[in-house]
Structure formats: structure tokens, C-alpha cells
Coordinates of C-alpha atoms and ligand atoms in Angstrom, one line a residue:
M32 CA -0.2 0.1 0.0
D33 CA 1.5 3.3 -0.7
D34 CA 1.6 6.5 1.3
T35 CA -1.1 8.1 -0.5
A36 CA -3.6 5.3 -0.2
A37 CA -6.8 6.0 2.0
V38 CA -8.9 4.4 4.2
L39 CA -12.5 5.2 5.8
G40 CA -12.5 4.2 9.3
L41 CA -15.9 4.0 11.3
E42 CA -16.5 3.8 15.1
S43 CA -19.9 2.9 16.4
S44 CA -19.0 0.6 19.5
C45 CA -20.2 2.7 22.4
D46 CA -22.3 6.1 22.3
E47 CA -19.7 7.8 20.0
T48 CA -20.4 7.9 16.2
A49 CA -17.8 8.6 14.4
A50 CA -16.0 8.4 10.5
A51 CA -12.5 9.8 9.4
V52 CA -10.4 9.1 6.6
L53 CA -6.6 8.8 7.0
R54 CA -3.9 8.8 4.4
A55 CA -1.3 5.8 4.7
D56 CA 1.1 8.4 5.6
G57 CA -0.8 9.4 8.7
T58 CA -2.3 12.5 7.4
I59 CA -5.9 13.0 8.4
L60 CA -7.6 13.9 5.7
A61 CA -11.2 14.6 7.3
E62 CA -12.4 13.3 10.8
A63 CA -16.3 13.8 12.5
V64 CA -17.2 12.4 16.1
L65 CA -20.8 12.7 16.9
S66 CA -21.5 12.1 20.4
Q67 CA -24.4 10.7 22.1
L68 CA -24.3 12.1 25.6
E69 CA -27.6 14.2 25.2
E70 CA -29.5 11.0 24.5
H71 CA -28.7 8.9 26.9
A72 CA -27.7 11.8 30.1
A73 CA -31.3 11.8 31.4
F74 CA -30.6 7.7 32.0
G75 CA -27.3 8.3 33.9
G76 CA -25.4 6.1 31.5
V77 CA -25.5 4.7 27.8
V78 CA -28.7 2.7 26.9
P79 CA -27.2 0.1 24.4
E80 CA -31.0 0.2 22.1
I81 CA -30.9 4.3 22.0
A82 CA -27.3 3.9 21.1
A83 CA -27.9 1.6 18.0
R84 CA -30.7 3.5 16.9
A85 CA -28.4 6.6 17.0
H86 CA -25.6 4.9 14.9
L87 CA -28.1 3.8 12.1
D88 CA -29.2 7.3 12.0
H89 CA -26.0 9.2 12.0
L90 CA -23.4 6.7 10.6
P91 CA -24.3 7.0 6.6
R92 CA -24.5 10.9 6.7
L93 CA -21.0 11.4 8.7
A94 CA -19.3 9.1 6.6
A95 CA -20.8 11.0 3.1
R96 CA -19.7 14.0 4.8
V97 CA -15.7 12.9 5.9
M98 CA -15.5 11.4 2.4
A99 CA -16.7 14.9 0.8
E100 CA -14.7 17.0 3.0
A101 CA -11.5 14.4 2.1
G102 CA -12.3 15.2 -1.5
L103 CA -12.6 11.3 -2.4
G104 CA -15.2 8.9 -3.7
F105 CA -15.6 5.6 -2.2
A106 CA -14.0 4.0 -5.2
D107 CA -10.8 5.9 -4.4
L108 CA -10.6 4.3 -1.2
A109 CA -7.7 1.0 -0.1
G110 CA -10.3 0.0 2.1
I111 CA -13.1 0.3 5.0
A112 CA -12.1 -0.4 8.4
A113 CA -14.9 -0.5 11.1
T114 CA -14.7 -0.9 14.7
S115 CA -16.3 -4.8 15.3
G116 CA -15.9 -5.2 19.0
P117 CA -15.3 -5.1 21.7
G118 CA -18.5 -3.1 22.9
L119 CA -22.2 -2.8 22.4
I120 CA -23.1 -5.7 20.2
G121 CA -26.2 -3.4 18.3
G122 CA -23.9 -0.7 17.7
L123 CA -21.0 -3.0 16.0
I124 CA -23.5 -4.4 13.9
V125 CA -24.7 -1.2 12.4
G126 CA -21.0 -0.2 11.7
A127 CA -19.9 -3.3 10.7
S128 CA -22.7 -4.0 8.1
F129 CA -22.4 -0.5 7.0
G130 CA -18.7 -1.1 6.5
K131 CA -19.3 -3.9 4.6
G132 CA -21.8 -2.9 2.4
L133 CA -19.7 -0.1 1.3
A134 CA -16.9 -2.8 0.6
I135 CA -19.5 -4.9 -1.2
A136 CA -20.5 -1.8 -3.6
H137 CA -17.0 -0.6 -4.4
G138 CA -15.0 -3.6 -4.0
L139 CA -12.7 -2.9 -1.2
P140 CA -10.9 -5.0 1.3
F141 CA -12.9 -4.9 4.8
V142 CA -10.7 -5.0 7.9
A143 CA -12.8 -5.6 11.1
V144 CA -11.0 -3.4 14.0
N145 CA -10.6 -4.0 17.2
H146 CA -11.5 -1.3 19.3
L147 CA -8.6 -1.7 21.9
E148 CA -6.1 -2.6 19.0
A149 CA -7.6 1.0 17.8
H150 CA -7.0 2.8 20.8
A151 CA -3.3 0.9 21.5
L152 CA -2.0 1.7 18.0
T153 CA -2.7 5.4 18.0
A154 CA 0.4 6.3 19.4
T155 CA 1.9 5.0 16.6
L156 CA 0.4 7.6 14.2
P157 CA 3.4 9.9 12.7
G158 CA 3.1 13.2 13.6
L159 CA 1.9 12.2 17.1
V160 CA 5.1 11.3 18.6
E161 CA 8.2 12.6 16.1
G162 CA 8.3 9.2 13.8
G163 CA 5.6 7.6 15.7
A164 CA 6.0 5.6 18.9
R165 CA 8.2 2.6 19.0
F166 CA 7.5 -1.3 19.8
P167 CA 7.5 -2.2 22.5
Y168 CA 5.9 0.4 24.8
L169 CA 3.8 0.1 27.8
L170 CA -0.1 1.0 27.3
L171 CA -2.5 2.1 30.0
L172 CA -6.1 2.0 28.7
L173 CA -7.9 4.1 31.0
S174 CA -11.7 4.2 29.8
G175 CA -15.3 3.8 31.3
G176 CA -15.2 0.1 30.3
H177 CA -11.6 -0.9 30.3
C178 CA -9.0 -0.4 32.9
Q179 CA -5.8 -2.6 31.5
C180 CA -2.2 -2.3 31.6
V181 CA -1.0 -3.9 27.9
A182 CA 2.7 -4.9 26.4
V183 CA 2.3 -3.6 23.0
E184 CA 4.5 -5.2 21.0
G185 CA 3.3 -4.9 17.7
V186 CA 0.2 -4.9 15.2
G187 CA -1.7 -7.9 16.8
H188 CA 0.6 -8.5 19.6
F189 CA -0.5 -7.8 22.5
R190 CA -0.1 -9.1 26.1
R191 CA -2.1 -8.0 29.0
L192 CA -0.3 -7.4 32.1
G193 CA -3.0 -6.5 34.7
T194 CA -6.6 -5.3 34.4
T195 CA -9.4 -4.1 36.6
L196 CA -10.7 -6.8 39.5
D197 CA -13.7 -4.9 39.2
D198 CA -14.9 -1.5 37.8
A199 CA -13.1 0.2 35.3
V200 CA -11.1 3.5 36.4
G201 CA -14.1 5.8 34.5
E202 CA -16.5 3.5 35.9
A203 CA -15.1 4.4 39.3
F204 CA -15.2 7.8 38.5
D205 CA -18.8 7.8 37.2
K206 CA -19.5 6.3 40.6
A207 CA -17.7 8.4 42.6
A208 CA -19.4 11.6 41.0
K209 CA -22.8 10.0 41.3
L210 CA -22.8 9.6 45.3
L211 CA -21.3 13.0 45.0
G212 CA -24.1 14.7 43.5
L213 CA -22.5 15.4 39.9
P214 CA -24.3 14.9 36.7
W215 CA -23.1 12.2 34.3
P216 CA -20.8 11.4 32.7
G217 CA -19.1 12.3 36.1
G218 CA -14.9 12.1 35.5
P219 CA -14.9 15.8 34.3
A220 CA -17.1 17.3 36.6
L221 CA -15.5 15.6 39.6
E222 CA -12.3 17.0 38.3
R223 CA -13.7 20.2 38.3
L224 CA -15.0 19.8 41.9
A225 CA -11.9 18.4 43.3
A226 CA -10.2 21.1 42.0
T227 CA -11.9 23.3 44.7
G228 CA -11.3 20.5 47.7
D229 CA -8.9 19.3 49.6
A230 CA -7.1 16.0 49.2
A231 CA -5.3 15.6 52.0
R232 CA -8.0 16.0 54.6
I233 CA -10.3 12.9 54.3
R234 CA -8.0 10.3 53.3
L235 CA -9.2 7.1 51.3
P236 CA -8.2 3.9 50.4
R237 CA -5.7 3.4 48.1
P238 CA -6.5 -0.1 46.7
L239 CA -3.7 -2.6 45.9
L240 CA -1.1 0.0 46.2
G241 CA 2.5 -1.5 46.5
R242 CA 0.7 -5.2 45.5
A243 CA 2.8 -7.5 43.2
G244 CA 1.6 -7.2 39.7
C245 CA -0.4 -4.2 37.8
D246 CA -4.2 -5.0 38.4
F247 CA -6.5 -2.6 40.0
S248 CA -9.6 -2.4 41.9
F249 CA -11.4 0.4 42.7
S250 CA -14.9 -0.9 44.5
G251 CA -13.2 -0.3 47.9
L252 CA -12.7 3.4 47.0
K253 CA -15.9 3.7 46.1
T254 CA -17.2 2.0 49.1
A255 CA -15.4 4.5 51.2
V256 CA -16.7 7.5 49.2
A257 CA -20.6 6.1 49.9
H258 CA -19.5 5.8 53.2
A259 CA -18.7 8.9 53.9
V260 CA -21.6 10.4 52.2
A261 CA -23.8 8.3 54.4
R262 CA -22.5 9.8 57.5
H263 CA -24.8 12.5 56.7
P264 CA -28.6 12.5 56.0
P265 CA -29.4 12.4 52.4
G266 CA -28.7 15.6 50.6
A267 CA -26.7 17.1 53.5
L268 CA -23.2 16.8 52.6
P269 CA -21.5 19.9 53.3
E270 CA -20.3 21.7 49.9
A271 CA -16.6 21.6 51.4
D272 CA -16.9 17.6 52.4
R273 CA -18.0 17.4 48.8
A274 CA -15.1 19.0 47.4
D275 CA -12.5 17.1 49.5
L276 CA -14.0 14.1 48.9
A277 CA -13.8 14.8 45.0
A278 CA -9.6 15.6 45.6
G279 CA -9.3 12.7 47.9
F280 CA -10.8 10.1 45.4
Q281 CA -8.9 11.7 42.6
A282 CA -5.9 11.6 44.5
S283 CA -5.9 8.2 45.1
V284 CA -6.9 7.2 41.8
A285 CA -3.7 9.1 41.1
A286 CA -1.5 7.2 43.6
V287 CA -2.5 3.6 42.4
M288 CA -2.2 4.4 38.8
A289 CA 1.6 5.6 39.1
D290 CA 2.0 2.7 41.4
R291 CA 0.3 0.2 38.6
A292 CA 2.7 2.0 36.0
R293 CA 5.7 1.2 37.9
H294 CA 4.6 -2.3 38.3
A295 CA 3.7 -2.8 34.8
L296 CA 7.2 -1.0 33.7
D297 CA 9.1 -3.4 35.7
M298 CA 7.4 -6.3 33.9
L299 CA 8.3 -4.7 30.2
P300 CA 11.9 -3.5 31.0
A301 CA 12.6 -3.2 26.8
A302 CA 9.4 -0.6 26.9
T303 CA 10.2 2.8 25.4
A304 CA 7.5 5.2 26.4
L305 CA 4.8 5.0 28.5
V306 CA 1.2 5.4 26.5
V307 CA -1.9 6.5 28.2
A308 CA -5.4 6.0 26.0
G309 CA -8.9 6.2 27.3
G310 CA -11.4 9.2 28.2
V311 CA -9.5 9.0 32.0
A312 CA -6.7 10.0 30.1
A313 CA -7.9 13.7 30.1
N314 CA -7.7 13.9 33.8
G315 CA -4.7 15.9 35.1
A316 CA -4.0 14.5 38.0
V317 CA -3.6 11.1 36.7
R318 CA -1.3 12.3 33.6
T319 CA 0.8 14.1 36.3
A320 CA 1.2 11.0 38.3
L321 CA 1.9 8.7 35.4
A322 CA 4.2 11.4 33.4
G323 CA 6.2 11.3 36.9
A324 CA 6.2 7.3 36.7
A325 CA 7.8 7.6 33.5
R326 CA 10.1 10.3 34.1
E327 CA 11.7 8.2 36.9
R328 CA 12.6 5.3 34.3
G329 CA 13.7 7.9 31.8
L330 CA 11.1 7.2 29.6
P331 CA 8.7 9.6 28.0
M332 CA 5.1 9.2 28.8
V333 CA 2.9 9.8 25.4
A334 CA -0.4 11.1 25.7
P335 CA -2.1 11.7 22.5
P336 CA -4.4 14.4 22.4
I337 CA -7.8 14.4 24.4
R338 CA -9.7 13.8 21.0
L339 CA -7.5 10.8 19.8
C340 CA -7.8 9.6 23.5
T341 CA -11.3 8.9 24.1
D342 CA -13.5 7.0 21.2
N343 CA -13.1 8.3 17.6
A344 CA -12.5 7.1 13.8
V345 CA -9.1 8.6 13.3
M346 CA -7.7 5.5 15.5
V347 CA -9.8 2.5 13.6
A348 CA -8.5 4.1 10.3
W349 CA -5.5 4.1 11.7
A350 CA -5.4 0.5 12.5
G351 CA -7.0 -0.6 9.7
I352 CA -4.2 1.0 7.7
E353 CA -1.7 -0.7 9.9
R354 CA -3.4 -4.3 9.2
L355 CA -3.7 -3.9 5.3
R356 CA -0.5 -2.9 4.8
R357 CA 0.6 -6.1 6.5
G358 CA -2.2 -7.6 4.0
L359 CA -4.3 -8.5 7.0
T360 CA -8.2 -8.4 5.6
D361 CA -11.5 -10.0 7.1
P362 CA -14.2 -11.8 5.3
L363 CA -17.1 -10.0 5.0
G364 CA -18.8 -13.0 7.0
H365 CA -16.7 -11.6 9.7
A366 CA -18.9 -11.5 13.2
P367 CA -18.8 -8.5 15.3
R368 CA -18.2 -9.6 18.9
P369 CA -19.4 -7.9 21.9
R370 CA -16.0 -9.4 23.9
W371 CA -12.9 -9.5 21.9
P372 CA -9.7 -9.2 24.5
L373 CA -6.4 -8.0 22.8
D374 CA -4.7 -11.5 23.5
Q375 CA -7.2 -13.2 21.0
L376 CA -6.2 -10.7 17.8
T377 CA -4.6 -12.3 14.9
A378 CA -1.8 -10.9 13.2
Ligands
LIG205 O1 -12.7 6.3 26.5 P1 -14.0 6.8 26.6 O2 -14.3 8.5 26.1 O3 -15.1 6.1 26.5 C1 -15.5 4.8 26.9 O4 -15.3 4.2 28.0 O5 -15.0 3.7 25.9 O6 -13.8 7.2 28.5 C2 -15.7 7.3 28.9 C3 -14.7 7.5 30.8 C4 -15.9 8.1 31.1 O7 -16.3 7.3 32.4 C5 -15.7 9.5 32.0 O8 -16.2 9.8 33.1 C6 -14.0 9.2 32.1 O9 -13.9 8.8 30.6 N1 -13.4 10.7 32.3 C7 -12.9 11.2 32.8 C8 -12.3 12.5 32.5 N2 -13.2 12.8 31.5 C9 -13.4 11.6 31.1 N3 -12.2 10.6 34.0 C10 -12.0 11.8 35.0 N4 -11.5 12.7 34.6 C11 -11.3 13.4 33.4 N5 -11.1 14.7 33.1
LIG206 ZN1 -13.1 3.4 23.6

């Protein structure tokens, strides 16, 4: 595949509908993300059925828009890459089927992209890091649905070093935020509240800190917040306590993250960088703590810009390009998978 070949990426695994056109040299020709936050906010979380219908409504228009912006017709493409798991099955079916339809209509190769691989390979986008991150690197995938330390050794070559024993870190942020009366999604709101609080006044647990390996656990921390809130009558948590609890929670998560990252780096001594991805990578305290852990080892911390950390289609198109380059395509009969662990990938 030469550097001017272009690929259309489609993302529909959760509540973001996204499409992007990328050139094989990593140039982003066009990108669009439509968040469904408003559709789901009233329910305090993503409703799978609503998400699938919204993808069906928006994806064809979004794909047409990025193609027009890129100045390309579908027949000019070198392939179609669509997220095919893991995620909410309804949305995956919508995105993958739409992508396959385009592939059939225009005689293009189809790539069934693993959403986690797409997050993991974002750091290799040229232009993001000078020359792109080099394999192997340590990835911390910190989102609402995932919380993993992954050794990224190459396209299709991943080793999960550790994962959460209970909640994903973004989920923990969202639950703690809810306990503090903040609107969904809670992470950004909790970070804003934490900025006004004293992290040292209410000491919260730091689950698994210092423990061997690099697994995570957040349910004890969440329960500690719940107990602190429950000491007051419903709705009567003093404002200062709210802010201090938010700050204490965030400080605990950041400290645990740095500790887990140190352990994970011990497990991957050849790592060239510490890469963070996922919505929680937007959190300033978490970023600072992880940058510190990387610096101790003389490694750079690579954090893609926020719009490429959260769900997007640029990463899907890029994963598609990396696979197409290696001649890795998928049959049109490829079935989307709600569960699709990174270590079950083929390359
Ligand atoms: O990667 P993402 O956009 O979607 C998936 O889960 O795939 O991550 C969303 C998660 C939510 O749980 C949200 O609360 C959290 O990332 N998040 C944050 C921040 N921004 C987003 N958590 C803490 N601090 C933030 N600034
Ligand atoms: Zn994601």
C-alpha cells in the first residue's frame, strides 16, 4: 500500500458515532465525531438500544460528510475499516454492516478492527510522536469500559499485563461522581470539583497500592466514598466535604495509577514509552502522576490529544491501515464480537 492510499474508518462501539478518512502516511484527511451524550444523560448511562438506533441514524451521513471533506469518492479508497468489537453489539452490527455494504458496493477490502487495538496503536500515528512511538511500549488503557496495562509489541501482538478486578477506572469516577451528586458522565465534573477541595483532609483507601503485579481494584475506594457520604442525612453533605471527597478520590486514583504503572514497567523492561489512552487520560492529576512514573525510568509519557484519547474513528482508520499494510483483511462474514480481548487477536 503506498503512502497516498486512503482508508475510511468507522466507529460505533459505544455512544460515539464517528467516521474518518486517513492517508497511509498518517495524514488525517477528514474526521467527525458525534457524541450521543444528550440522548443518554437522562438515563444516567449509555442505553444500548438508543445507541444502536442513533448510529443507524447518523453513520451514513457522517461517512458521506468525511468523504466529501477528503475530496474522495468511495471507489478511491484502499479499504474500509470498521470497529467490530469489543463493545455494545447493536452498535457494532450497525457499523460493521454499513462498512461491509460499502466494501461490497465498491469492491474494497474490509478490516474488522478491534477497538482496543485501535486505542493501542494511536500512539504510532506519525506526527503524534516524532516518527511515531516504537514497539514495544506500555499502554495504560483507562476508559469507562476498560482499565488495563498492556504490552504493545506490534500490530496484533499484545500481552495483557494487568486489568481491573472490579470496576473500570472511568466507571469508578462516574460512580463516585454520582455519590457526590454530580451529573453523568462524572469524570470531568469530579475533576472540576476536586480542584476546589483538599485532597489530604479526608484520607481514602489506595486499593492494591504496592501489591505485586499491575491489576487494579476500585470498588473499595468507591465504597469508602459511599460511607463518607452516608454519614450525613441524604442531601446534607457539606459543600466543603463534597469537594474534599472529590479531591481525595482523585488523589487516590492518581497514586494507584502511578504505582501500577511502575509495576507494569518492571514487567516490560524493554518498553520505549508509557502510553496512555481512554477518556480518563484527560484527567490532569492522573496524567501528572503517570508522567512522574515514566520520568523515573527515563521514559517519555505519550498522551495523544484528548480527541484521539476518547473514542474516535481516526484510530480505527489507522489500525485498518496498519493491518492492510500487512495484508491483513477480514472476510465479509466476520461476526462482530461484544467481547474480544486483545490477546485473542491475529496478525
Ligand atoms: O474512552 P471514553 O471516552 O469512553 C469509553 O469508556 O470507551 O471514556 C469515558 C470515561 C467516562 O467514565 C468519563 O467519566 C471518564 O472517561 N473521563 C474522565 C475525565 N474525562 C472523561 N475521568 C476523569 N477525569 C476526566 N477529566
Ligand atoms: Zn474506547
